[in-house]
PDB file of C-alpha atoms in Angstrom:
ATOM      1  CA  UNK Q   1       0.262  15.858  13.107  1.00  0.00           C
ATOM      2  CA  UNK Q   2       0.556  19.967  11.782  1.00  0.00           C
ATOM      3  CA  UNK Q   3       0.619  19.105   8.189  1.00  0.00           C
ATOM      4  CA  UNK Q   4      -2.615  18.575   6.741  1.00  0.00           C
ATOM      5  CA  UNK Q   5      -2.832  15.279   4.924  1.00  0.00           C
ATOM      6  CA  UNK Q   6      -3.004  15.032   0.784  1.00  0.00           C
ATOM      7  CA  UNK Q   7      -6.465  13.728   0.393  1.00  0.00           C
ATOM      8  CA  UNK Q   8      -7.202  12.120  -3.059  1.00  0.00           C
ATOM      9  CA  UNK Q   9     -11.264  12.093  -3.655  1.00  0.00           C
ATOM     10  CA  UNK Q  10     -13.296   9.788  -5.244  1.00  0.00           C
ATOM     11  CA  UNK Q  11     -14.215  10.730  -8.766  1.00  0.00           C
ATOM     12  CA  UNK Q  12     -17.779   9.818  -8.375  1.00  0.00           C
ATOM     13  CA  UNK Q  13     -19.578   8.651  -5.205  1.00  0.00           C
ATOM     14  CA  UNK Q  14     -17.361   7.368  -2.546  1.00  0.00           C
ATOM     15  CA  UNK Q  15     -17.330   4.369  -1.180  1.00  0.00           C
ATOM     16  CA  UNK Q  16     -14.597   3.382  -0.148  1.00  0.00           C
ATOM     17  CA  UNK Q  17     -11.291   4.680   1.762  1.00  0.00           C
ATOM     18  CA  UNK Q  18      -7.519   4.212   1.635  1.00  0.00           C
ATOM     19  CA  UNK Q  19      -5.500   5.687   4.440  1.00  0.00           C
ATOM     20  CA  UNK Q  20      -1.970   4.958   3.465  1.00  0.00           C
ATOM     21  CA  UNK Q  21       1.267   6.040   5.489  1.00  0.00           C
ATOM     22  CA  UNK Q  22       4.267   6.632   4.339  1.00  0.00           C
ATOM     23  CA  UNK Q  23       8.206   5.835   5.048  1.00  0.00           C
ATOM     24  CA  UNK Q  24      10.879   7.441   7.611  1.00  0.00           C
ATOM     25  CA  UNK Q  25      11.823  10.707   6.692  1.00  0.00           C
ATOM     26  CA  UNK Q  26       8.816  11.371   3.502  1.00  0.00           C
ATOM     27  CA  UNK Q  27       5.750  12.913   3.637  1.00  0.00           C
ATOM     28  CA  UNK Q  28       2.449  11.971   2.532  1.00  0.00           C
ATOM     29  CA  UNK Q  29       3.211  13.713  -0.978  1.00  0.00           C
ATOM     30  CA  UNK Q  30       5.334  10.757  -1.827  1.00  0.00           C
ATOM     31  CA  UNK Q  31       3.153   7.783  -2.623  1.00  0.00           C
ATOM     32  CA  UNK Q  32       0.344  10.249  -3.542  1.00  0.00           C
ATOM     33  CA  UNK Q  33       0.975  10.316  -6.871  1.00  0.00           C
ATOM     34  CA  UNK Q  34       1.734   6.809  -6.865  1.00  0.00           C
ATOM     35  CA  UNK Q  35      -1.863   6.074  -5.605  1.00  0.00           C
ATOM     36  CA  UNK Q  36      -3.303   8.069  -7.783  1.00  0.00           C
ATOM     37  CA  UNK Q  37      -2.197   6.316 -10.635  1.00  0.00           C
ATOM     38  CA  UNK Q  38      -4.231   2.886  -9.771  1.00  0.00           C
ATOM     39  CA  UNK Q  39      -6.870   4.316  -7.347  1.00  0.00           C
ATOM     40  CA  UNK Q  40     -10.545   2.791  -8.967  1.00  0.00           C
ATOM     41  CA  UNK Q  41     -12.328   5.935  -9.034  1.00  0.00           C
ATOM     42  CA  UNK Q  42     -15.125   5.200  -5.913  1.00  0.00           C
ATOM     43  CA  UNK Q  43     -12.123   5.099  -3.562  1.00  0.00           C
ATOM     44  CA  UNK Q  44     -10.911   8.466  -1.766  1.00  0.00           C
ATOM     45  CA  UNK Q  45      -6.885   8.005  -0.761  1.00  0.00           C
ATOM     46  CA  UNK Q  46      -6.265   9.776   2.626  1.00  0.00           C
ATOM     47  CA  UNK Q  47      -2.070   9.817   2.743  1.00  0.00           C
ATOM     48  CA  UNK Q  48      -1.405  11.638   5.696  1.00  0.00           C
ATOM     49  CA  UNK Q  49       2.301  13.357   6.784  1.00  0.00           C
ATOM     50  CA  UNK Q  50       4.178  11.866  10.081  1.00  0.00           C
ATOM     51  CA  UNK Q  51       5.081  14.661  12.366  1.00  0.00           C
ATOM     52  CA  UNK Q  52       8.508  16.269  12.354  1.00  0.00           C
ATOM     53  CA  UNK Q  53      10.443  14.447  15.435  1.00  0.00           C
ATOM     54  CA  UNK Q  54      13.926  13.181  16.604  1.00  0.00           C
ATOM     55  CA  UNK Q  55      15.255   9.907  15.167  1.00  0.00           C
ATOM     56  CA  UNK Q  56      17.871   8.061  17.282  1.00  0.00           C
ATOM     57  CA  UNK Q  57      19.389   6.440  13.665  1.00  0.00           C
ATOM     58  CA  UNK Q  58      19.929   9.709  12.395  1.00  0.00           C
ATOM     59  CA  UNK Q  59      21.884  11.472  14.778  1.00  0.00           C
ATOM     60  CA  UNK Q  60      18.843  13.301  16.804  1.00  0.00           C
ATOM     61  CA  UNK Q  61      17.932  14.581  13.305  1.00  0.00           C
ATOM     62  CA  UNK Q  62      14.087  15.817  13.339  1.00  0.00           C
ATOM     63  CA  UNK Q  63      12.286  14.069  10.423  1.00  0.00           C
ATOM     64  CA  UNK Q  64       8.740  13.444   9.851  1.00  0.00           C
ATOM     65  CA  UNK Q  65       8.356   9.817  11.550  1.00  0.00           C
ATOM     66  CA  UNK Q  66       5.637   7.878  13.152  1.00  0.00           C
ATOM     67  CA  UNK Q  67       7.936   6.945  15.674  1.00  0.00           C
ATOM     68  CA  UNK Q  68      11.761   6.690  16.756  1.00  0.00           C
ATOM     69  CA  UNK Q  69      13.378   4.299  15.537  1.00  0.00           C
ATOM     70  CA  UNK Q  70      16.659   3.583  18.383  1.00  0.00           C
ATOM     71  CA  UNK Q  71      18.878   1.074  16.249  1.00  0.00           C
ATOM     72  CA  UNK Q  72      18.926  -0.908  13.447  1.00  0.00           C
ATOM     73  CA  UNK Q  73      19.883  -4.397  15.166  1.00  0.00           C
ATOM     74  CA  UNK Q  74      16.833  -6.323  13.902  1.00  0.00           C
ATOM     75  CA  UNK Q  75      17.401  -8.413  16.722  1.00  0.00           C
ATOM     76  CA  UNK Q  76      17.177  -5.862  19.323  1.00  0.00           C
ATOM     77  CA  UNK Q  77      13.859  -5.848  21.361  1.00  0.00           C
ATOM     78  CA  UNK Q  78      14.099  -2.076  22.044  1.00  0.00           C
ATOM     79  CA  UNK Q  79      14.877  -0.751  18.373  1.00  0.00           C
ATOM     80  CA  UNK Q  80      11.263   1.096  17.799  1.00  0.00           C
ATOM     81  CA  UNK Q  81       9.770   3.642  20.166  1.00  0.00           C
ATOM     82  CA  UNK Q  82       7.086   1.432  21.785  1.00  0.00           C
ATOM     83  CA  UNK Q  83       5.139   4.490  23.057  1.00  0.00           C
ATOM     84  CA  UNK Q  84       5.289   6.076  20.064  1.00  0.00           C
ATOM     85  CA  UNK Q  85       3.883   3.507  17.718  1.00  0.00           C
ATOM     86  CA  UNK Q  86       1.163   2.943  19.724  1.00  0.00           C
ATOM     87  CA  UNK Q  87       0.853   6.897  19.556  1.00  0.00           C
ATOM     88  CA  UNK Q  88       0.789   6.658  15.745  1.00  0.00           C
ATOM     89  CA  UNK Q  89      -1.366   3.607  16.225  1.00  0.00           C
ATOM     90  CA  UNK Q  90      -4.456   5.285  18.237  1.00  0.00           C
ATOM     91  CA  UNK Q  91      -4.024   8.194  15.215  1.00  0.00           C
ATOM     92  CA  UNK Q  92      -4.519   6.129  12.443  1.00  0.00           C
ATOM     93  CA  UNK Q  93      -7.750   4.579  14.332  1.00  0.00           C
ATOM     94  CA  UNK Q  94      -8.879   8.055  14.729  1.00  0.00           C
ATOM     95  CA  UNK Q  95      -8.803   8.601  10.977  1.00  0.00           C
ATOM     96  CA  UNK Q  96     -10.102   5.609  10.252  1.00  0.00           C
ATOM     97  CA  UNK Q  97     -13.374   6.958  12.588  1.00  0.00           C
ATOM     98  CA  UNK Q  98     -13.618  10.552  10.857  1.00  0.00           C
ATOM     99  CA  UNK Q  99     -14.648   8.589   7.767  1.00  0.00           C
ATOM    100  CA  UNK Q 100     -17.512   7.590   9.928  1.00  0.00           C
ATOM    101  CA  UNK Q 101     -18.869  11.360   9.530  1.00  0.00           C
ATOM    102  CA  UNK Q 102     -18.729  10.574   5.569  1.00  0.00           C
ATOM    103  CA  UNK Q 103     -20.504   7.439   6.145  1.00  0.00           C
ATOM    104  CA  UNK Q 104     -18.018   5.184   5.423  1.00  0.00           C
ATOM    105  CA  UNK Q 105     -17.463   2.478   8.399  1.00  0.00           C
ATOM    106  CA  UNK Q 106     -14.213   0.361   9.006  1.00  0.00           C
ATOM    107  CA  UNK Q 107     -14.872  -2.487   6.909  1.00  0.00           C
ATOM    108  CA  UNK Q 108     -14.516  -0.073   3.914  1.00  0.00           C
ATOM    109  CA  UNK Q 109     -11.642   1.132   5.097  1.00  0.00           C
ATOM    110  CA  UNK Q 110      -7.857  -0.342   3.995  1.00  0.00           C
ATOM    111  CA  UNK Q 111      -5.519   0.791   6.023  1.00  0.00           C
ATOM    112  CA  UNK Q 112      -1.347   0.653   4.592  1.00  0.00           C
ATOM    113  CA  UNK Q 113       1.958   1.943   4.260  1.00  0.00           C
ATOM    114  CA  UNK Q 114       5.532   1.890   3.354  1.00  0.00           C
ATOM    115  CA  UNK Q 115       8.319   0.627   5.393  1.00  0.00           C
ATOM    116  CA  UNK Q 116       6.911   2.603   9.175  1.00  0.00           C
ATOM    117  CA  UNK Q 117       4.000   3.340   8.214  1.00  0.00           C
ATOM    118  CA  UNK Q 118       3.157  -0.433   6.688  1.00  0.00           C
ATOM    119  CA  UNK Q 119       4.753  -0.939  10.440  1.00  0.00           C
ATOM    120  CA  UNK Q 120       2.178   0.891  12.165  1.00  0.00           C
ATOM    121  CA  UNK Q 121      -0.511  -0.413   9.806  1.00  0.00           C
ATOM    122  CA  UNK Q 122       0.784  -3.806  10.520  1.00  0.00           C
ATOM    123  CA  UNK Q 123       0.453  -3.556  14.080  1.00  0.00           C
ATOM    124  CA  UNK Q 124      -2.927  -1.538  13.897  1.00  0.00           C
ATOM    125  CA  UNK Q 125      -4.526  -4.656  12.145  1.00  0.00           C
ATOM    126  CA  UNK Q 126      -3.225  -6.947  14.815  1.00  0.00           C
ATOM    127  CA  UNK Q 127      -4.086  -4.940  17.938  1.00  0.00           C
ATOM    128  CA  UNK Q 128      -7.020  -2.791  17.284  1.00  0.00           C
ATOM    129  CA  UNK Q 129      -9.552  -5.124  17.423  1.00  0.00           C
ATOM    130  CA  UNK Q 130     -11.281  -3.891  14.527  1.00  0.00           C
ATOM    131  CA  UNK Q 131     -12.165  -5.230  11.437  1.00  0.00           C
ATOM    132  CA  UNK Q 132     -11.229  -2.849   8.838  1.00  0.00           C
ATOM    133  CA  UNK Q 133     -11.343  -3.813   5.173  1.00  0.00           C
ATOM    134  CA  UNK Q 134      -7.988  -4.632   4.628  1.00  0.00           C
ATOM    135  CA  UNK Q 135      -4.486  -3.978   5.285  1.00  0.00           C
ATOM    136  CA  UNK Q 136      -1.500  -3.331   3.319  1.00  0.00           C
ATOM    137  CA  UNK Q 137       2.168  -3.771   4.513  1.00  0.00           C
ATOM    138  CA  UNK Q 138       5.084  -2.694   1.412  1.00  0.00           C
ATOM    139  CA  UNK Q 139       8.610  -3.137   2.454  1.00  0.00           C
ATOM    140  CA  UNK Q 140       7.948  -3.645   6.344  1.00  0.00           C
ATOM    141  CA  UNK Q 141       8.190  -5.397   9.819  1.00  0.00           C
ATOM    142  CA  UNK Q 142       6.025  -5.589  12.729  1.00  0.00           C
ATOM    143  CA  UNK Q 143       7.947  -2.821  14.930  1.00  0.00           C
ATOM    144  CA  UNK Q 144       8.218  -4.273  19.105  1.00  0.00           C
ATOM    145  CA  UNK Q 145       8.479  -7.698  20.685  1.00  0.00           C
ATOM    146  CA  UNK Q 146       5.741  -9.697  19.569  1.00  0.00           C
ATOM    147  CA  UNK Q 147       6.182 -11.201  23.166  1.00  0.00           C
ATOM    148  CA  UNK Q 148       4.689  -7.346  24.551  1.00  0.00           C
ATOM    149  CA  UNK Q 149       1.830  -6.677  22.093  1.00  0.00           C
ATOM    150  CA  UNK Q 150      -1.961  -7.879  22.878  1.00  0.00           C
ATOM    151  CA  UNK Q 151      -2.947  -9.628  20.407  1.00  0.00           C
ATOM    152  CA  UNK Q 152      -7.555 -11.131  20.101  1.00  0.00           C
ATOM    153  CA  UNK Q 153      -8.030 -14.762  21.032  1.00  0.00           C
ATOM    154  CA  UNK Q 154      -9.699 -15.320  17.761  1.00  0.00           C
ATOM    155  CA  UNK Q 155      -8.113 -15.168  14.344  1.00  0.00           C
ATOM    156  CA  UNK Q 156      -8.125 -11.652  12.879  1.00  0.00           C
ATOM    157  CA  UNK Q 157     -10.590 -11.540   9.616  1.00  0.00           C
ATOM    158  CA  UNK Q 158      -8.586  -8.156   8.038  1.00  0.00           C
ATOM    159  CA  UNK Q 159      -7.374  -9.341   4.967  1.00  0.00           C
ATOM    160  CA  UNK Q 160      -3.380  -8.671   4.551  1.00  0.00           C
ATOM    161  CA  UNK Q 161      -1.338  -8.136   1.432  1.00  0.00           C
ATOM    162  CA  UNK Q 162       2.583  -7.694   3.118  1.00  0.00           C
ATOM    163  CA  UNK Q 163       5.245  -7.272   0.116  1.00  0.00           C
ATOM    164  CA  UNK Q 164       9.175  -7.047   0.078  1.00  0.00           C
ATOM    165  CA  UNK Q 165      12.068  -7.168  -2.303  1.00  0.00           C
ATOM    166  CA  UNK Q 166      14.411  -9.662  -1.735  1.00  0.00           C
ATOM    167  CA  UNK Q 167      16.848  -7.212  -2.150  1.00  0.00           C
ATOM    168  CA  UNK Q 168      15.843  -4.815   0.245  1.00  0.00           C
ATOM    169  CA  UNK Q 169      18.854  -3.067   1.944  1.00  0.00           C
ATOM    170  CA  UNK Q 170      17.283  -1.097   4.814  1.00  0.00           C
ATOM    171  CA  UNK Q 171      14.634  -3.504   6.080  1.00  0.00           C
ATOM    172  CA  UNK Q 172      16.119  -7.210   5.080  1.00  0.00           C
ATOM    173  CA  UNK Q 173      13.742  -9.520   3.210  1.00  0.00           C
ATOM    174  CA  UNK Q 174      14.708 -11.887   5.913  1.00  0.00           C
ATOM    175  CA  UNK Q 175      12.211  -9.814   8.738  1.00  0.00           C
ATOM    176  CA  UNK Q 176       9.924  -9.328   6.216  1.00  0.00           C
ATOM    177  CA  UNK Q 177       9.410 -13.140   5.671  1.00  0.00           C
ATOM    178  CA  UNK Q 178       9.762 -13.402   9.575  1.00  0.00           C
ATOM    179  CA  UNK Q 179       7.013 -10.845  10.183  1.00  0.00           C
ATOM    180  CA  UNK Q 180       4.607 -13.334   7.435  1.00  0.00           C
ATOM    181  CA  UNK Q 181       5.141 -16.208   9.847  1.00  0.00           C
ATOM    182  CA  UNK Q 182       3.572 -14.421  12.968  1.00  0.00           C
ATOM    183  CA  UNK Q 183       0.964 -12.677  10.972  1.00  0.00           C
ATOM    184  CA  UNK Q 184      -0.133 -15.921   9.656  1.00  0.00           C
ATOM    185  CA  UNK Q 185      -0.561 -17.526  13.100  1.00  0.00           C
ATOM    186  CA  UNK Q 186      -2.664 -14.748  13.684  1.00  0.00           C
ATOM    187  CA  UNK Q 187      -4.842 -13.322  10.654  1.00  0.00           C
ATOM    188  CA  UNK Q 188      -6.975 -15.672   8.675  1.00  0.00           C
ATOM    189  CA  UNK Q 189      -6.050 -14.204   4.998  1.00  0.00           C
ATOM    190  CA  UNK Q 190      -2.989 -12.944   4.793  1.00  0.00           C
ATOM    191  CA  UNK Q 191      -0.660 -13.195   1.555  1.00  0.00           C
ATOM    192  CA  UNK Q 192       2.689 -12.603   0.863  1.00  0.00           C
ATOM    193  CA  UNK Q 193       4.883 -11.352  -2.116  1.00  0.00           C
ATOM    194  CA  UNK Q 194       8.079 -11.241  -2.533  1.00  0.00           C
ATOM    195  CA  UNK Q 195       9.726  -8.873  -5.907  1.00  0.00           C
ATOM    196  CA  UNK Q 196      12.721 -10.727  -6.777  1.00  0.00           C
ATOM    197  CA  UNK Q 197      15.729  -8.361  -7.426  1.00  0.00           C
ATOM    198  CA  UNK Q 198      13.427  -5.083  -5.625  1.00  0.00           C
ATOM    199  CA  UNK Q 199      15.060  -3.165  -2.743  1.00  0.00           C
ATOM    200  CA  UNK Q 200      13.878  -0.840  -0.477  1.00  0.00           C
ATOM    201  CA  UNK Q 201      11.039   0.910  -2.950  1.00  0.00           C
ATOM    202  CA  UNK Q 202       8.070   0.364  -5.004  1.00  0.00           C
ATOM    203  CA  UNK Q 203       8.056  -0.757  -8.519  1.00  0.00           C
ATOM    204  CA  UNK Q 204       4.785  -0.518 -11.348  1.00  0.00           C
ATOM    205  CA  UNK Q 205       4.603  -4.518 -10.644  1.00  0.00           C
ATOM    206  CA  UNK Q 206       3.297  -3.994  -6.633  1.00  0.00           C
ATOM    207  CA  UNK Q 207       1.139  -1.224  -7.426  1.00  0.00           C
ATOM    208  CA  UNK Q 208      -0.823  -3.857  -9.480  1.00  0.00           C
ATOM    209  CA  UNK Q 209      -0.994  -5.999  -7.177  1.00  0.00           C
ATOM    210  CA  UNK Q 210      -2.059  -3.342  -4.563  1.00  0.00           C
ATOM    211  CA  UNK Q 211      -4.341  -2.263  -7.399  1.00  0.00           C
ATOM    212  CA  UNK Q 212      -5.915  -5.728  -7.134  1.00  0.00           C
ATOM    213  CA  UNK Q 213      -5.843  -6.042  -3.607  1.00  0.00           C
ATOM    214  CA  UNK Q 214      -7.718  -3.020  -3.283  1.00  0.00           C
ATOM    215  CA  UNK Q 215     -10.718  -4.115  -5.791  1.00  0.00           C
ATOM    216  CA  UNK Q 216     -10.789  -6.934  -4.213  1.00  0.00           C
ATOM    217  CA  UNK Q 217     -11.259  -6.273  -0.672  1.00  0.00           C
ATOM    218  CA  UNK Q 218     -13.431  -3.445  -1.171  1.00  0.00           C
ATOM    219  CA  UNK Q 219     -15.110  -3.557  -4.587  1.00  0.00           C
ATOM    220  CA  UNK Q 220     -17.421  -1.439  -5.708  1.00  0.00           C
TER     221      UNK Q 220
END
């Protein structure tokens, strides 16, 4: 990770912490803004930048990604990098545990992203084993075989927002909706949204509902 991430602080005591990842190929300048827009003003945003590596997709082309990405078949088993998700995985943990040193512990924590990096965040609720104080998933999937990931015994307390567009032309609205079926079986609040007519993006309408997901898992 050489770029340093864009770190929005609180405007008065924090209390709270987003760390929000974004898509294939952007850096952690492009939902900053975005965030900073709706961010209540006890919450510090943490929107880190993927490191510059080969993706399979793109011809070998180095991008900042959280992992490769080998074909778009949503029905092929070996389409994500498993190694490196789990990679990407263990480093959003890790930044989750510096906000320990500002005294802020992982239930006041949400962890999110868009497209791979609501991927990662996806699969970092569901593996981790820690509760953090909620998730967010825009636009995403959970990357692997569900089959190969270890998931707790006991249902997962992490409360999920996942969001798509129905229209969504790079990760269908069909896996997103597939992905809300096994996080269900798994996590015991977990809600869905779908943005009729939205593709692969963000509109004003989901950052008010991240808005309110975000005041209401960690309020004040």
């Amino acid at each position: 990770m050489n770029i340093p991430p864009v770190i929005l602080n609180a405007g008065r005591k924090h209390t709270a912490t987003l760390v929000f990842l974004h898509g294939l190929g952007d850096t952690g300048m492009g939902w900053a803004g975005a965030l900073n827009t709706i961010k209540p003003d006890y919450l510090k945003v943490i929107c880190p930048t993927a490191p510059m590596i080969p993706v399979s997709i793109n011809g070998g082309m180095a991008m900042p990604a959280w992992y490769d990405i080998m074909s778009l078949d949503e029905n092929d088993k070996l389409r994500e990098d498993s190694a490196g998700v789990q990679e990407s995985v263990n480093y959003l943990v890790n930044v989750v545990n510096g906000e320990l040193r500002h005294n802020i512990h992982p239930d006041r924590v949400i962890i999110g992203g868009f497209s791979q990096g609501g991927a990662v965040s996806l699969r970092t609720a569901l593996t981790s084993g820690i509760k953090f104080g909620g998730c967010i998933g825009l636009s995403c999937y959970l990357p692997g075989d569900i089959e190969d990931i270890s998931v707790p015994a006991k249902s997962i307390e992490t409360p999920v927002l996942q969001a798509h567009g129905d229209s969504d032309e790079v990760v269908s609205y069909a896996r997103g909706t597939k992905t809300s079926d096994i996080l269900q079986k798994y996590f015991s609040n977990h809600k869905f949204i779908t943005y009729k007519g939205m593709g692969h993006e963000g509109t004003l309408e989901e950052l008010q509902d991240v808005k309110k997901f975000i005041e209401t898992c960690c309020p004040e």
